[in-house]
XYZ file of C-alpha atoms in Angstrom:
564
model
C -10.540 -4.395 -3.805
C -9.251 -6.354 -0.815
C -5.560 -5.991 -0.161
C -3.094 -8.812 0.409
C -1.948 -6.985 3.519
C -3.568 -7.732 6.849
C -3.389 -4.052 7.885
C -3.228 -0.816 5.873
C -2.504 2.636 7.317
C -5.078 4.962 5.748
C -3.935 8.143 7.521
C -1.257 9.167 10.013
C -1.351 12.716 11.378
C 1.553 13.855 13.520
C 3.181 10.404 13.552
C 5.196 8.331 11.128
C 3.500 5.309 9.616
C 6.518 3.368 8.328
C 6.842 1.234 11.479
C 5.091 0.546 14.775
C 8.253 1.597 16.641
C 8.321 5.050 15.031
C 4.593 5.448 15.549
C 4.879 4.656 19.275
C 7.890 6.950 19.640
C 6.010 9.865 18.047
C 2.973 9.314 20.270
C 5.245 9.341 23.331
C 6.756 12.649 22.193
C 3.273 14.125 22.048
C 2.554 12.960 25.595
C 5.466 15.044 26.887
C 3.249 18.128 26.555
C 1.110 16.770 29.407
C 3.151 14.141 31.285
C 0.692 13.955 34.206
C -2.138 12.489 32.093
C -2.286 8.751 32.808
C -4.817 7.500 30.231
C -3.529 9.209 27.103
C -4.630 6.708 24.419
C -7.958 6.945 22.605
C -8.932 3.809 20.671
C -12.078 3.320 18.584
C -12.927 0.707 15.949
C -15.550 1.242 13.250
C -17.198 -1.744 11.501
C -19.265 -1.320 8.346
C -22.435 -3.077 7.238
C -21.571 -6.108 5.007
C -23.999 -4.777 2.375
C -21.572 -1.886 1.743
C -18.473 -4.100 1.301
C -18.424 -3.969 -2.558
C -17.866 -0.191 -2.603
C -15.798 0.244 0.543
C -12.401 1.070 -0.850
C -9.701 2.605 1.326
C -10.466 6.161 0.167
C -14.108 5.825 1.217
C -13.245 4.327 4.615
C -10.645 7.036 5.225
C -13.176 9.781 4.452
C -15.633 8.288 6.973
C -12.931 7.875 9.620
C -11.596 11.421 9.198
C -15.104 12.837 9.548
C -15.502 10.756 12.731
C -12.199 12.141 14.052
C -13.323 15.707 13.356
C -16.771 15.309 14.893
C -15.313 13.683 18.036
C -12.830 16.564 18.486
C -9.699 14.522 17.737
C -8.481 16.532 14.729
C -6.187 18.753 16.831
C -3.966 15.937 18.060
C -1.979 12.972 16.744
C -4.018 10.122 15.279
C -3.714 7.070 13.072
C -6.391 5.313 10.987
C -5.685 1.635 10.236
C -7.824 -0.618 8.038
C -7.771 -4.407 8.556
C -8.240 -6.823 5.640
C -8.296 -10.060 7.654
C -12.104 -10.399 7.647
C -13.636 -9.770 4.183
C -17.150 -10.114 5.636
C -16.386 -7.589 8.385
C -14.875 -4.484 6.838
C -13.541 -2.420 9.736
C -10.888 0.079 10.774
C -9.239 1.306 13.950
C -8.608 4.874 15.118
C -5.825 5.466 17.662
C -5.444 9.029 18.919
C -3.469 10.913 21.561
C -5.667 12.502 24.246
C -2.954 15.129 24.695
C -3.820 17.862 22.206
C -1.278 19.795 20.158
C -1.670 22.637 22.668
C -0.871 20.358 25.619
C -4.465 20.325 26.887
C -6.366 17.115 27.636
C -9.033 16.031 25.153
C -12.142 15.158 27.141
C -13.593 11.661 26.777
C -16.741 12.036 28.890
C -20.032 10.641 27.513
C -18.108 8.989 24.688
C -20.640 6.240 24.054
C -23.558 8.605 23.505
C -21.458 11.130 21.534
C -20.089 8.383 19.319
C -23.546 6.917 18.683
C -24.845 10.310 17.573
C -21.812 10.850 15.292
C -22.220 7.395 13.708
C -25.855 8.136 12.838
C -24.741 11.398 11.181
C -21.941 9.685 9.231
C -24.269 6.928 8.025
C -26.546 9.588 6.534
C -23.812 11.886 5.178
C -21.850 9.125 3.446
C -24.869 7.167 2.171
C -23.957 4.059 4.162
C -26.244 1.169 5.021
C -27.113 1.372 8.726
C -27.109 -1.709 10.984
C -30.431 -3.269 11.875
C -32.260 -1.219 14.476
C -30.255 1.996 13.973
C -32.651 3.510 11.439
C -35.854 2.095 9.898
C -35.321 3.470 6.369
C -32.395 1.364 5.197
C -30.801 3.177 2.249
C -28.448 1.399 -0.126
C -25.626 3.517 -1.647
C -26.972 2.920 -5.157
C -30.165 4.701 -4.058
C -28.424 8.084 -3.717
C -30.397 10.706 -5.587
C -30.332 14.422 -6.332
C -27.901 16.607 -4.392
C -26.317 13.732 -2.426
C -25.572 11.753 -5.591
C -24.072 14.773 -7.393
C -21.925 15.750 -4.405
C -20.620 12.174 -4.209
C -19.749 12.141 -7.941
C -17.881 15.462 -7.668
C -15.981 14.228 -4.622
C -14.885 11.038 -6.375
C -13.873 13.005 -9.499
C -11.727 15.365 -7.422
C -10.004 12.490 -5.632
C -9.171 10.833 -8.947
C -7.904 14.002 -10.644
C -5.886 15.281 -7.654
C -4.020 11.992 -7.415
C -1.901 13.033 -10.429
C -2.634 16.647 -11.510
C 0.502 18.822 -11.544
C -0.838 22.020 -13.099
C -4.065 23.929 -13.749
C -4.397 22.458 -17.251
C -4.282 18.890 -15.964
C -6.734 19.777 -13.196
C -9.155 21.429 -15.646
C -9.011 18.670 -18.273
C -9.312 15.950 -15.648
C -12.484 17.433 -14.170
C -13.957 18.086 -17.619
C -13.482 14.391 -18.353
C -15.772 13.657 -15.396
C -18.343 16.264 -16.439
C -17.403 18.663 -13.609
C -16.912 22.438 -14.039
C -15.318 24.766 -11.505
C -15.066 28.487 -10.822
C -12.512 30.400 -8.748
C -13.744 33.409 -6.788
C -11.490 36.416 -6.168
C -11.414 39.380 -3.812
C -11.697 43.001 -4.920
C -7.940 43.168 -5.438
C -8.096 40.054 -7.676
C -6.626 37.618 -5.178
C -8.037 34.024 -5.262
C -10.423 33.506 -2.340
C -12.426 30.328 -2.995
C -13.583 27.676 -5.440
C -16.901 26.040 -6.357
C -17.793 22.979 -8.451
C -20.829 22.337 -10.667
C -22.303 19.184 -12.164
C -25.773 18.336 -13.481
C -27.084 21.775 -12.525
C -25.914 21.516 -8.904
C -23.209 23.836 -7.487
C -21.155 23.291 -4.299
C -18.414 25.199 -2.537
C -15.167 23.214 -2.412
C -15.311 22.825 1.359
C -18.934 21.610 1.059
C -17.780 18.734 -1.146
C -15.079 17.866 1.402
C -12.957 19.968 3.705
C -9.799 18.913 1.824
C -11.182 20.378 -1.425
C -11.011 24.037 -0.472
C -8.918 26.240 -2.785
C -6.028 26.090 -0.320
C -6.222 22.301 -0.027
C -6.345 21.789 -3.799
C -3.430 24.177 -4.378
C -1.330 22.376 -1.753
C -2.001 18.982 -3.349
C -1.153 20.181 -6.871
C 2.082 21.755 -5.591
C 2.946 18.528 -3.768
C 2.390 16.588 -7.027
C 4.630 19.095 -8.835
C 7.394 18.684 -6.235
C 7.244 14.897 -6.475
C 7.377 15.033 -10.281
C 10.285 17.518 -10.296
C 12.216 15.465 -7.752
C 11.810 12.344 -9.882
C 12.872 14.155 -13.070
C 15.853 15.828 -11.387
C 17.114 12.569 -9.929
C 16.737 10.800 -13.272
C 18.609 13.640 -15.007
C 21.457 13.456 -12.472
C 21.758 9.717 -12.989
C 21.914 10.160 -16.776
C 24.499 12.953 -16.446
C 26.587 10.893 -14.049
C 26.561 8.013 -16.518
C 27.699 10.350 -19.355
C 30.493 11.846 -17.270
C 31.638 8.421 -16.164
C 31.903 7.146 -19.738
C 33.578 10.217 -21.201
C 36.077 11.179 -18.497
C 37.286 7.973 -16.947
C 40.831 7.025 -18.138
C 39.695 3.501 -18.789
C 37.269 4.805 -21.404
C 40.152 6.157 -23.516
C 42.258 3.006 -23.365
C 41.830 -0.013 -25.587
C 40.028 -2.709 -23.709
C 40.988 -6.328 -23.657
C 38.637 -8.933 -24.980
C 36.071 -9.777 -22.329
C 36.533 -13.002 -20.475
C 34.036 -15.732 -21.041
C 31.335 -15.289 -18.385
C 29.763 -18.521 -17.254
C 26.096 -18.755 -18.121
C 23.598 -18.560 -15.303
C 20.685 -20.921 -14.919
C 18.114 -20.806 -17.684
C 14.878 -18.965 -16.918
C 11.810 -21.075 -16.330
C 8.861 -20.905 -18.721
C 6.886 -18.806 -16.210
C 9.806 -16.387 -15.749
C 10.199 -15.934 -19.522
C 6.450 -15.365 -19.826
C 6.397 -12.561 -17.246
C 9.891 -11.122 -17.793
C 8.748 -8.060 -19.796
C 5.972 -7.284 -17.308
C 8.469 -7.685 -14.460
C 10.888 -5.222 -16.053
C 8.082 -2.654 -16.473
C 7.082 -3.195 -12.837
C 10.639 -2.711 -11.540
C 11.065 0.420 -13.697
C 7.920 1.887 -12.172
C 9.167 0.917 -8.714
C 12.468 2.677 -9.441
C 10.563 5.902 -10.178
C 8.721 5.579 -6.879
C 12.010 5.035 -5.043
C 13.545 8.052 -6.805
C 10.817 10.244 -5.294
C 11.414 8.665 -1.871
C 15.167 9.276 -2.156
C 14.570 12.934 -3.041
C 12.256 13.249 -0.031
C 14.873 11.688 2.280
C 17.530 14.093 0.986
C 15.215 16.981 1.842
C 14.748 15.611 5.376
C 18.559 15.369 5.649
C 18.941 19.037 4.722
C 16.470 20.104 7.433
C 18.251 17.973 10.031
C 21.640 19.477 9.135
C 20.184 22.996 9.297
C 18.951 22.441 12.856
C 22.292 20.961 13.912
C 23.907 24.197 12.730
C 21.184 26.390 14.316
C 19.759 24.468 17.325
C 17.425 27.213 18.518
C 13.826 28.352 18.118
C 14.799 30.554 15.155
C 16.184 27.544 13.281
C 12.971 25.570 13.862
C 10.870 28.488 12.621
C 12.865 28.609 9.372
C 12.425 24.864 8.798
C 8.696 25.065 9.532
C 8.370 27.907 7.033
C 10.147 25.806 4.413
C 7.989 22.747 5.124
C 4.786 24.816 4.964
C 1.873 22.361 4.595
C 3.634 19.659 2.570
C 1.578 16.484 3.410
C 4.502 13.982 3.324
C 6.326 16.118 5.914
C 3.334 16.404 8.262
C 4.887 14.111 10.900
C 8.140 16.111 10.907
C 6.232 19.387 11.104
C 4.202 18.071 14.062
C 7.398 16.979 15.829
C 9.058 20.392 15.431
C 5.892 22.184 16.527
C 5.826 19.958 19.615
C 9.431 20.863 20.356
C 8.573 24.564 20.241
C 5.421 24.036 22.329
C 7.336 21.930 24.874
C 10.038 24.561 25.254
C 7.423 27.306 25.632
C 5.548 25.193 28.203
C 8.804 24.506 30.081
C 9.644 28.230 30.121
C 6.178 29.092 31.438
C 6.442 26.502 34.229
C 9.938 27.710 35.132
C 8.685 31.307 35.373
C 5.824 30.128 37.590
C 8.146 28.244 39.956
C 11.925 28.866 39.969
C 11.429 32.321 38.498
C 9.633 33.325 41.722
C 12.307 31.949 44.062
C 13.681 35.348 45.175
C 10.168 36.662 45.804
C 9.227 33.557 47.816
C 12.399 33.656 49.921
C 11.663 37.245 50.873
C 8.031 36.458 51.717
C 8.935 33.325 53.738
C 10.982 35.371 56.241
C 7.819 36.983 57.655
C 7.753 40.540 59.026
C 10.631 42.343 60.721
C 9.716 40.674 64.040
C 9.919 37.235 62.455
C 6.170 36.627 62.620
C 4.978 34.395 59.761
C 1.433 34.742 58.543
C -0.404 32.329 56.202
C 1.253 33.783 53.109
C 4.733 33.356 54.604
C 3.980 29.757 55.534
C 2.675 29.067 52.035
C 5.844 30.599 50.543
C 7.982 28.361 52.769
C 6.056 25.310 51.567
C 6.548 26.346 47.932
C 10.289 26.717 48.472
C 10.416 23.117 49.690
C 9.323 21.983 46.219
C 12.061 24.076 44.608
C 14.690 22.517 46.876
C 13.295 18.983 46.443
C 11.409 18.457 43.137
C 10.795 14.797 44.108
C 8.771 15.774 47.146
C 5.267 14.222 47.121
C 2.468 16.415 45.763
C 0.235 18.109 48.362
C -3.413 17.285 48.945
C -5.918 18.341 46.311
C -7.513 20.712 48.820
C -4.600 23.158 48.306
C -4.963 24.188 44.634
C -2.408 27.040 44.686
C 0.255 24.836 46.239
C -0.635 21.927 43.961
C -0.275 24.110 40.843
C 3.086 25.401 42.062
C 4.388 21.902 42.904
C 3.446 20.583 39.457
C 5.116 23.552 37.768
C 8.297 22.921 39.791
C 8.364 19.254 38.752
C 8.077 20.194 35.049
C 10.659 22.993 35.345
C 13.131 20.641 37.065
C 13.119 18.312 34.049
C 15.679 18.674 31.281
C 14.666 20.993 28.453
C 13.700 19.213 25.237
C 16.524 19.518 22.707
C 16.022 21.156 19.324
C 16.513 19.005 16.236
C 15.876 15.454 15.054
C 17.629 12.442 13.577
C 16.918 12.414 9.858
C 16.785 8.603 9.623
C 13.843 8.524 12.020
C 11.763 10.454 9.477
C 12.931 8.710 6.310
C 10.393 7.075 4.062
C 11.461 3.459 3.501
C 12.213 2.549 -0.083
C 10.081 -0.115 -1.736
C 11.687 -3.534 -2.074
C 11.224 -5.263 -5.419
C 10.356 -8.926 -5.722
C 12.697 -11.218 -7.602
C 11.669 -12.353 -11.066
C 10.940 -15.793 -9.629
C 8.622 -14.357 -6.936
C 6.906 -12.037 -9.406
C 6.317 -14.821 -11.922
C 4.931 -17.113 -9.195
C 2.534 -14.390 -8.027
C 1.259 -13.650 -11.537
C 0.932 -17.341 -12.370
C -1.211 -17.763 -9.251
C -3.683 -15.068 -10.353
C -7.046 -16.163 -11.711
C -9.621 -13.884 -13.382
C -13.108 -14.692 -14.629
C -16.602 -13.224 -15.038
C -20.047 -14.418 -13.950
C -22.891 -13.008 -16.053
C -26.243 -12.904 -14.231
C -29.477 -12.419 -16.234
C -32.828 -11.355 -14.817
C -35.276 -14.291 -14.697
C -38.201 -12.694 -12.876
C -39.013 -9.524 -10.939
C -39.084 -11.404 -7.628
C -35.305 -11.986 -7.784
C -33.609 -9.164 -9.766
C -30.238 -9.825 -11.389
C -28.591 -7.035 -9.363
C -29.672 -8.601 -6.072
C -28.430 -12.072 -7.052
C -25.132 -10.612 -8.280
C -24.587 -8.789 -4.974
C -25.346 -11.962 -2.993
C -22.716 -13.795 -5.055
C -20.277 -10.916 -4.596
C -20.609 -10.971 -0.803
C -20.107 -14.740 -0.724
C -16.913 -14.480 -2.806
C -15.589 -11.563 -0.767
C -15.945 -13.590 2.433
C -13.387 -16.041 1.064
C -10.861 -13.391 -0.031
C -11.756 -12.945 -3.709
C -11.624 -9.453 -5.235
C -14.858 -8.555 -7.045
C -16.509 -5.738 -8.971
C -20.098 -5.584 -10.242
C -21.390 -3.804 -13.347
C -25.111 -3.496 -14.150
C -26.608 -3.031 -17.622
C -29.685 -3.804 -19.734
C -29.660 -6.204 -22.704
C -31.350 -5.748 -26.106
C -34.578 -7.259 -24.761
C -34.758 -4.768 -21.904
C -33.817 -7.298 -19.222
C -31.411 -6.422 -16.437
C -27.957 -8.016 -16.660
C -25.237 -7.899 -13.998
C -21.620 -8.923 -14.501
C -19.464 -9.938 -11.533
C -15.730 -9.600 -12.337
C -13.792 -11.952 -10.039
C -10.115 -12.124 -9.190
C -8.451 -14.534 -6.767
C -5.081 -16.158 -6.211
C -3.877 -19.707 -5.645
C -1.801 -18.199 -2.835
C -4.897 -17.665 -0.700
C -5.474 -19.973 2.252
C -6.167 -23.571 1.188
C -9.720 -23.579 2.519
C -10.506 -20.258 0.822
C -9.448 -21.502 -2.633
C -11.515 -24.640 -2.151
C -14.621 -22.659 -1.112
C -14.253 -20.290 -4.095
C -13.967 -23.255 -6.457
C -17.035 -24.982 -4.991
C -18.994 -21.728 -5.218
C -18.049 -21.269 -8.875
C -19.083 -24.864 -9.672
C -22.448 -24.233 -7.977
C -22.939 -20.949 -9.889
C -22.276 -22.675 -13.218
C -25.333 -24.923 -12.629
C -27.764 -22.149 -11.663
C -30.332 -20.906 -14.196
C -29.646 -17.376 -15.411
C -25.926 -17.595 -14.507
C -23.167 -17.820 -17.134
C -19.641 -18.609 -15.937
C -17.010 -17.147 -18.295
C -13.773 -18.905 -17.318
C -10.884 -20.299 -19.349
C -10.947 -24.048 -19.809
C -7.394 -24.318 -18.458
C -8.196 -22.530 -15.197
C -11.403 -24.525 -14.710
C -9.505 -27.789 -15.214
C -6.785 -26.712 -12.770
C -9.093 -25.779 -9.918
C -11.239 -28.917 -10.375
C -8.265 -31.307 -10.553
C -8.018 -33.425 -7.336
C -5.059 -32.449 -5.163
C -3.919 -29.608 -7.413
C -5.067 -26.947 -4.931
C -2.916 -28.521 -2.226
C 0.114 -28.602 -4.509
C -0.376 -24.954 -5.442
C -1.009 -23.907 -1.847
C 2.212 -25.471 -0.495
C 4.148 -22.519 -1.961
C 2.586 -19.987 0.444
C 1.787 -20.515 4.170
C -1.728 -19.861 5.418
C -2.317 -16.441 6.921
C -3.259 -16.032 10.551
C -6.785 -14.734 11.004
C -7.639 -12.286 13.814
C -10.925 -10.886 15.050
C -11.690 -7.351 16.217
C -14.768 -5.791 17.722
C -15.989 -2.214 17.982
C -18.662 0.211 16.830
C -20.744 -0.802 13.832
C -21.878 1.430 10.984
């Protein structure tokens, strides 16, 4: 379903995704491992075939992008995957990566065009995507997946759904059984778990063959992360309840007779829309409070790590924090930052040993022999000492590799050593801000939902094809759609297009959706199932403009890049 947001961060590895400022700051930290690299930013955009738009949710696009990152050799550095929702007819995402690897080495970008083209062909096949015209003659639609590819896809989707909430083995088992998926855990000779496989419809796959995140280790980490989030929420709720009990029972004011309450002036009466949606709003804010409780628990954990490093600002302290973090996904950015600190300090120590650590040896060699005669080695030592005495001295010509390596090492060693530790607030997760009742009611009142039922008239124009044409047209104007295919009692194909849109869309978009719905209602084989009230509202002259005045039009932007 299209999002109201213009941009959505699908994945952020080694960087924080809560703000552009934090993201840029984290990328700059990574560059410190190789400060001499000038072009350190890798940027790629991937655009998908419009035929695939109905099934391109964020999870699917993230899976494609992460496979692209791995195949292009970018999985050992910082990267961000961002999806844009500003062009419904051009589903696309952007990948921004650091060309400085986690080990400080440069990630090569030679022959990128040809490498990327080859990778895109592979991803189109592996993910069952529709290729662009000219890329491959046999154009395969996702609904045409058969055999092994179809089963693997169904298992992958089942795992993603179940692992979003499973907190124990029972929940994991029952969730997969509900999707018709069985699994088996393999053990070593000493009965230690070693791997996992999944089976469905007579086909069996290793976990890593379904997706690299579904190995036994990956699944265990996700379930433990779900457990931690659940426990944090329950613990915080329990503390709040206990605090409330203590406050009522122990405060002196609770044991004293209270005076009659003063008359509180009444606030403004709620509007009809606010009364209508008040219960739903309260449920929404309660759910939001649970989300924020988990975020608060996470931020408290980050605080504890920061305080630990302030008390022990050395490599040993970082190692203890890294051990505690383990592979907790929400703390991946913090883990990457601490690993970079250790790597930077190790790199600095190595460069110091290569340059200033050799100073005594070089001074002895620069003197020449006992007669004062200086050979080539003595002259080279004297030149090296110049870079120790003046780190700002210009680098030598490239034809002197030994001297060039020494001069670069001296420049790095002369820089201040990266401090151990971090500011906790820089790694906080921002709490979610709730809408007011007025805003929530206005948003819900603006929502419109309806169904178009498409019946098969003849074999030349199947119902499924006409439904998908309608779906693409609606998506281009910002409507959210879903298609379901079935067969009626007479054996004819029937497709239902579920449609959702909002009066808060751009004025032109609402008008185009309304005109399209009016046109559909007149077409043979199409049945428009819409409430009489909503039909009257969208057809009333000037009503769209009155509704649209409440929300400004969104700015549209265009992006270009590779096409899938």
